[in-house]
Amino acid sequence: MLILLPPSETKRPGGDGPPWHADALSFPGLRAERDRVVDALVALSDDEDTAARVLKLSARQRGEIAVNAALRTSPTVPAADRYTGVLFDALDASTLDDAAREWLRSRVAIHSAPFGVVGALDPLPAYRLGAGIRLPGLPSMRSVWADAVGAAIAATAPSFVLDLRSEAYVTLGPVPAEIPQAYVRVVSEGPDGAVRALNHFNKHAKGELVRRLASTRPHTTDPAGLMRWAQDEGIVLRPSGAGELELVVPTVTR
């Protein structure tokens, strides 16, 4: 099983790992695309006004331009520890034990805009770039990544892919149709059976799901096995249309 996560706009600064290098990342077939995007992102930082406009930064966010300028020389941390935000706070990867982190390393990938899909423990520098940004000198992010990411995923020959990404990142690298896969949608279900999609709590539920998976390390090779594991864990995970699963969480009251 390969689990795909989205990135987060917010990230921890700094790090204690060596500077980033494409050879240090999983999915080596993405080397050429990574170099193209990173080169374009670093070059953009030479013009602060243009960078702020292209990256859609507010005046208070202009410090992110210097972060991008230093992308190739700044320290790294494992990807799952770099990202913050609702999903990654719920995953809380830094507090997992060694066995759980090894499970993350071997089964979880995070889809980023500058690096494509990377392993959960691959070393990453801090950066600022979203899925919808078009960098000068490059086509759209989808044009850069879609085919390459699909091929990189296929090269790992996963038994099936559990896709927890946002739809924006799915378009940057659709899982090839021939690979068994399930896209997860998070919903709440009221006492009357009414189902509704969630937004903020969607991310939290996905982070908690991956943390539980890493902590228990089930040997699942298909969606049916995953749903059996979920049932044993008291998690409601059920089919919902072709190629989709619903992760049901309690109704959120405000």
Short mmCIF file of C-alpha atoms in Angstrom, two decimals:
data_model
loop_
_atom_site.label_atom_id
_atom_site.label_comp_id
_atom_site.label_asym_id
_atom_site.label_seq_id
_atom_site.Cartn_x
_atom_site.Cartn_y
_atom_site.Cartn_z
CA MET A 1 0.00 0.00 0.00
CA LEU A 2 1.13 3.52 -0.82
CA ILE A 3 -0.55 6.42 0.98
CA LEU A 4 -0.50 9.83 -0.71
CA LEU A 5 -0.79 12.97 1.42
CA PRO A 6 -1.08 16.62 0.38
CA PRO A 7 1.50 19.11 1.65
CA SER A 8 0.73 22.07 3.88
CA GLU A 9 1.24 25.76 3.18
CA THR A 10 2.72 26.18 6.66
CA LYS A 11 6.08 24.65 7.52
CA ARG A 12 8.58 24.51 10.37
CA PRO A 13 11.59 26.73 9.70
CA GLY A 14 15.23 25.70 9.95
CA GLY A 15 16.47 22.16 10.35
CA ASP A 16 19.58 20.19 11.16
CA GLY A 17 19.94 18.03 8.06
CA PRO A 18 22.32 18.64 5.13
CA PRO A 19 21.25 20.96 2.31
CA TRP A 20 18.72 19.59 -0.13
CA HIS A 21 19.82 17.55 -3.10
CA ALA A 22 17.56 15.81 -5.59
CA ASP A 23 19.45 12.53 -5.20
CA ALA A 24 18.38 12.34 -1.54
CA LEU A 25 14.69 12.02 -2.45
CA SER A 26 12.56 8.98 -3.15
CA PHE A 27 10.97 8.57 -6.60
CA PRO A 28 14.24 9.24 -8.47
CA GLY A 29 12.44 9.37 -11.82
CA LEU A 30 11.35 12.91 -10.91
CA ARG A 31 14.90 14.29 -10.83
CA ALA A 32 14.62 16.34 -14.03
CA GLU A 33 11.30 17.92 -13.08
CA ARG A 34 12.53 18.73 -9.58
CA ASP A 35 15.59 20.52 -10.91
CA ARG A 36 13.48 22.53 -13.38
CA VAL A 37 10.99 23.70 -10.76
CA VAL A 38 13.57 24.40 -8.04
CA ASP A 39 15.76 26.35 -10.48
CA ALA A 40 12.77 28.44 -11.56
CA LEU A 41 11.67 29.06 -7.97
CA VAL A 42 15.15 30.15 -6.85
CA ALA A 43 15.56 32.37 -9.93
CA LEU A 44 12.22 34.04 -9.24
CA SER A 45 13.55 35.16 -5.86
CA ASP A 46 16.01 37.54 -7.56
CA ASP A 47 13.15 40.00 -8.17
CA GLU A 48 11.25 40.56 -4.92
CA ASP A 49 8.32 42.43 -6.42
CA THR A 50 7.78 39.87 -9.17
CA ALA A 51 8.17 37.00 -6.70
CA ALA A 52 5.58 38.51 -4.36
CA ARG A 53 3.13 38.91 -7.25
CA VAL A 54 3.66 35.43 -8.72
CA LEU A 55 3.55 33.68 -5.34
CA LYS A 56 0.59 35.83 -4.21
CA LEU A 57 2.34 36.97 -1.04
CA SER A 58 1.10 39.68 1.27
CA ALA A 59 3.47 42.33 2.61
CA ARG A 60 3.90 40.28 5.80
CA GLN A 61 4.76 37.16 3.81
CA ARG A 62 7.62 38.64 1.80
CA GLY A 63 10.14 36.90 4.03
CA GLU A 64 9.18 33.70 2.18
CA ILE A 65 11.06 35.01 -0.85
CA ALA A 66 14.37 34.77 1.01
CA VAL A 67 13.41 31.25 2.09
CA ASN A 68 13.00 30.26 -1.57
CA ALA A 69 16.25 31.99 -2.54
CA ALA A 70 18.13 29.76 -0.07
CA LEU A 71 16.30 26.57 -1.03
CA ARG A 72 19.39 24.76 -2.35
CA THR A 73 21.60 25.70 0.60
CA SER A 74 19.28 25.75 3.63
CA PRO A 75 19.11 22.86 6.13
CA THR A 76 16.57 20.06 5.81
CA VAL A 77 14.28 18.02 8.05
CA PRO A 78 12.19 14.94 7.21
CA ALA A 79 9.18 15.94 5.13
CA ALA A 80 6.58 14.72 7.64
CA ASP A 81 8.28 16.88 10.30
CA ARG A 82 8.67 19.91 7.99
CA TYR A 83 4.98 20.40 7.33
CA THR A 84 2.64 21.82 9.95
CA GLY A 85 -1.06 22.63 9.75
CA VAL A 86 -4.13 20.63 10.66
CA LEU A 87 -3.31 17.32 8.96
CA PHE A 88 0.32 17.19 10.03
CA ASP A 89 -0.42 18.36 13.56
CA ALA A 90 -2.85 15.43 13.88
CA LEU A 91 -0.28 13.04 12.41
CA ASP A 92 2.36 14.45 14.82
CA ALA A 93 5.04 12.33 13.16
CA SER A 94 7.87 13.52 15.41
CA THR A 95 6.28 11.78 18.41
CA LEU A 96 5.91 8.38 16.71
CA ASP A 97 8.28 5.61 17.76
CA ASP A 98 10.98 4.26 15.48
CA ALA A 99 8.86 1.39 14.16
CA ALA A 100 6.00 3.73 13.28
CA ARG A 101 8.33 6.19 11.57
CA GLU A 102 9.85 3.36 9.55
CA TRP A 103 6.32 2.44 8.47
CA LEU A 104 5.83 6.05 7.34
CA ARG A 105 9.10 5.92 5.44
CA SER A 106 8.15 2.81 3.51
CA ARG A 107 4.47 3.50 2.83
CA VAL A 108 3.67 7.22 2.87
CA ALA A 109 4.45 9.88 0.29
CA ILE A 110 3.71 13.61 0.36
CA HIS A 111 2.94 15.46 -2.86
CA SER A 112 4.63 18.85 -2.98
CA ALA A 113 4.62 21.53 -5.67
CA PRO A 114 8.43 21.94 -6.09
CA PHE A 115 9.49 18.30 -5.59
CA GLY A 116 6.56 16.19 -6.79
CA VAL A 117 5.91 13.15 -4.60
CA VAL A 118 8.52 12.57 -1.90
CA GLY A 119 8.88 9.97 0.83
CA ALA A 120 7.46 10.92 4.22
CA LEU A 121 10.94 10.98 5.76
CA ASP A 122 12.82 12.43 2.79
CA PRO A 123 14.88 15.51 3.76
CA LEU A 124 13.22 18.74 2.66
CA PRO A 125 14.16 22.41 2.99
CA ALA A 126 11.62 25.08 3.80
CA TYR A 127 9.97 26.66 0.75
CA ARG A 128 6.91 28.57 -0.45
CA LEU A 129 5.06 27.33 -3.55
CA GLY A 130 1.47 26.25 -4.03
CA ALA A 131 -0.15 23.90 -6.54
CA GLY A 132 -1.82 26.70 -8.48
CA ILE A 133 1.26 28.87 -9.03
CA ARG A 134 2.75 29.21 -12.52
CA LEU A 135 6.46 30.00 -12.36
CA PRO A 136 8.07 32.19 -15.03
CA GLY A 137 9.71 30.07 -17.72
CA LEU A 138 7.65 26.97 -16.92
CA PRO A 139 4.24 25.71 -18.06
CA SER A 140 1.55 25.05 -15.47
CA MET A 141 2.40 22.84 -12.50
CA ARG A 142 0.04 20.25 -13.93
CA SER A 143 1.94 20.21 -17.22
CA VAL A 144 5.23 19.77 -15.37
CA TRP A 145 4.11 17.08 -12.95
CA ALA A 146 1.06 15.10 -14.04
CA ASP A 147 2.62 12.50 -16.33
CA ALA A 148 5.90 12.34 -14.42
CA VAL A 149 4.25 11.80 -11.03
CA GLY A 150 1.94 9.15 -12.43
CA ALA A 151 4.92 7.30 -13.89
CA ALA A 152 6.87 7.64 -10.62
CA ILE A 153 4.00 6.16 -8.64
CA ALA A 154 3.62 3.30 -11.12
CA ALA A 155 7.35 2.56 -10.88
CA THR A 156 6.95 1.66 -7.20
CA ALA A 157 4.42 -1.04 -8.16
CA PRO A 158 2.13 -0.49 -5.14
CA SER A 159 -0.48 -3.13 -4.35
CA PHE A 160 -2.92 -0.24 -4.11
CA VAL A 161 -2.88 3.51 -3.50
CA LEU A 162 -4.82 5.21 -0.71
CA ASP A 163 -5.20 8.78 -1.92
CA LEU A 164 -5.68 11.34 0.85
CA ARG A 165 -4.62 14.32 -1.26
CA SER A 166 -6.69 17.41 -1.91
CA GLU A 167 -8.21 17.57 -5.38
CA ALA A 168 -5.72 20.29 -6.37
CA TYR A 169 -2.84 17.87 -5.87
CA VAL A 170 -4.66 14.96 -7.49
CA THR A 171 -4.67 16.98 -10.71
CA LEU A 172 -0.88 17.45 -10.39
CA GLY A 173 -0.35 13.70 -10.50
CA PRO A 174 -3.31 11.39 -11.10
CA VAL A 175 -2.71 7.80 -10.05
CA PRO A 176 -2.61 5.68 -13.23
CA ALA A 177 -5.95 3.97 -13.83
CA GLU A 178 -4.41 0.50 -13.93
CA ILE A 179 -3.26 0.76 -10.29
CA PRO A 180 -5.85 -0.29 -7.68
CA GLN A 181 -6.71 2.85 -5.76
CA ALA A 182 -9.16 4.49 -3.41
CA TYR A 183 -9.73 8.22 -2.95
CA VAL A 184 -10.82 9.12 0.58
CA ARG A 185 -13.50 11.67 1.36
CA VAL A 186 -14.17 12.64 4.97
CA VAL A 187 -17.80 13.06 5.98
CA SER A 188 -19.84 13.36 9.15
CA GLU A 189 -23.04 11.44 9.74
CA GLY A 190 -25.76 12.72 12.01
CA PRO A 191 -28.14 10.64 14.13
CA ASP A 192 -30.69 10.86 11.31
CA GLY A 193 -28.23 9.38 8.83
CA ALA A 194 -27.65 12.68 7.03
CA VAL A 195 -24.13 12.83 5.56
CA ARG A 196 -22.17 15.99 4.88
CA ALA A 197 -18.66 16.69 3.68
CA LEU A 198 -16.17 18.37 6.00
CA ASN A 199 -13.45 20.92 5.35
CA HIS A 200 -11.22 21.76 8.34
CA PHE A 201 -11.99 18.48 10.12
CA ASN A 202 -11.33 16.62 6.88
CA LYS A 203 -7.61 17.32 7.30
CA HIS A 204 -7.59 16.42 10.98
CA ALA A 205 -9.32 13.10 10.34
CA LYS A 206 -6.83 12.19 7.61
CA GLY A 207 -3.89 12.98 9.88
CA GLU A 208 -5.37 10.85 12.67
CA LEU A 209 -6.00 7.99 10.22
CA VAL A 210 -2.38 7.91 9.07
CA ARG A 211 -1.11 8.13 12.65
CA ARG A 212 -3.28 5.15 13.62
CA LEU A 213 -2.04 3.21 10.59
CA ALA A 214 1.60 3.95 11.43
CA SER A 215 1.06 3.01 15.07
CA THR A 216 -0.62 -0.33 14.31
CA ARG A 217 1.19 -1.14 11.03
CA PRO A 218 -1.43 -3.42 9.42
CA HIS A 219 -0.39 -5.69 6.55
CA THR A 220 -3.06 -4.59 4.09
CA THR A 221 -2.74 -5.06 0.36
CA ASP A 222 -6.16 -3.93 -0.86
CA PRO A 223 -9.07 -1.68 0.13
CA ALA A 224 -11.00 -4.62 1.60
CA GLY A 225 -8.14 -5.39 3.97
CA LEU A 226 -7.92 -1.72 4.93
CA MET A 227 -11.63 -1.63 5.75
CA ARG A 228 -11.30 -4.77 7.88
CA TRP A 229 -8.46 -3.11 9.79
CA ALA A 230 -10.56 0.03 10.23
CA GLN A 231 -13.48 -1.98 11.59
CA ASP A 232 -11.19 -3.66 14.13
CA GLU A 233 -9.94 -0.20 15.17
CA GLY A 234 -13.42 1.25 15.55
CA ILE A 235 -12.99 3.47 12.48
CA VAL A 236 -15.85 3.84 10.00
CA LEU A 237 -14.34 3.50 6.53
CA ARG A 238 -16.75 2.38 3.85
CA PRO A 239 -17.15 2.26 0.06
CA SER A 240 -18.70 5.30 -1.57
CA GLY A 241 -18.94 5.06 -5.32
CA ALA A 242 -16.40 3.72 -7.74
CA GLY A 243 -12.86 4.07 -6.45
CA GLU A 244 -13.84 6.07 -3.38
CA LEU A 245 -14.01 5.47 0.36
CA GLU A 246 -15.81 7.52 2.99
CA LEU A 247 -14.08 8.13 6.30
CA VAL A 248 -16.93 8.88 8.68
CA VAL A 249 -16.32 11.04 11.74
CA PRO A 250 -18.79 12.09 14.44
CA THR A 251 -20.99 15.07 13.69
CA VAL A 252 -19.14 18.26 14.60
CA THR A 253 -21.12 20.68 16.75
CA ARG A 254 -20.22 24.34 17.12
#
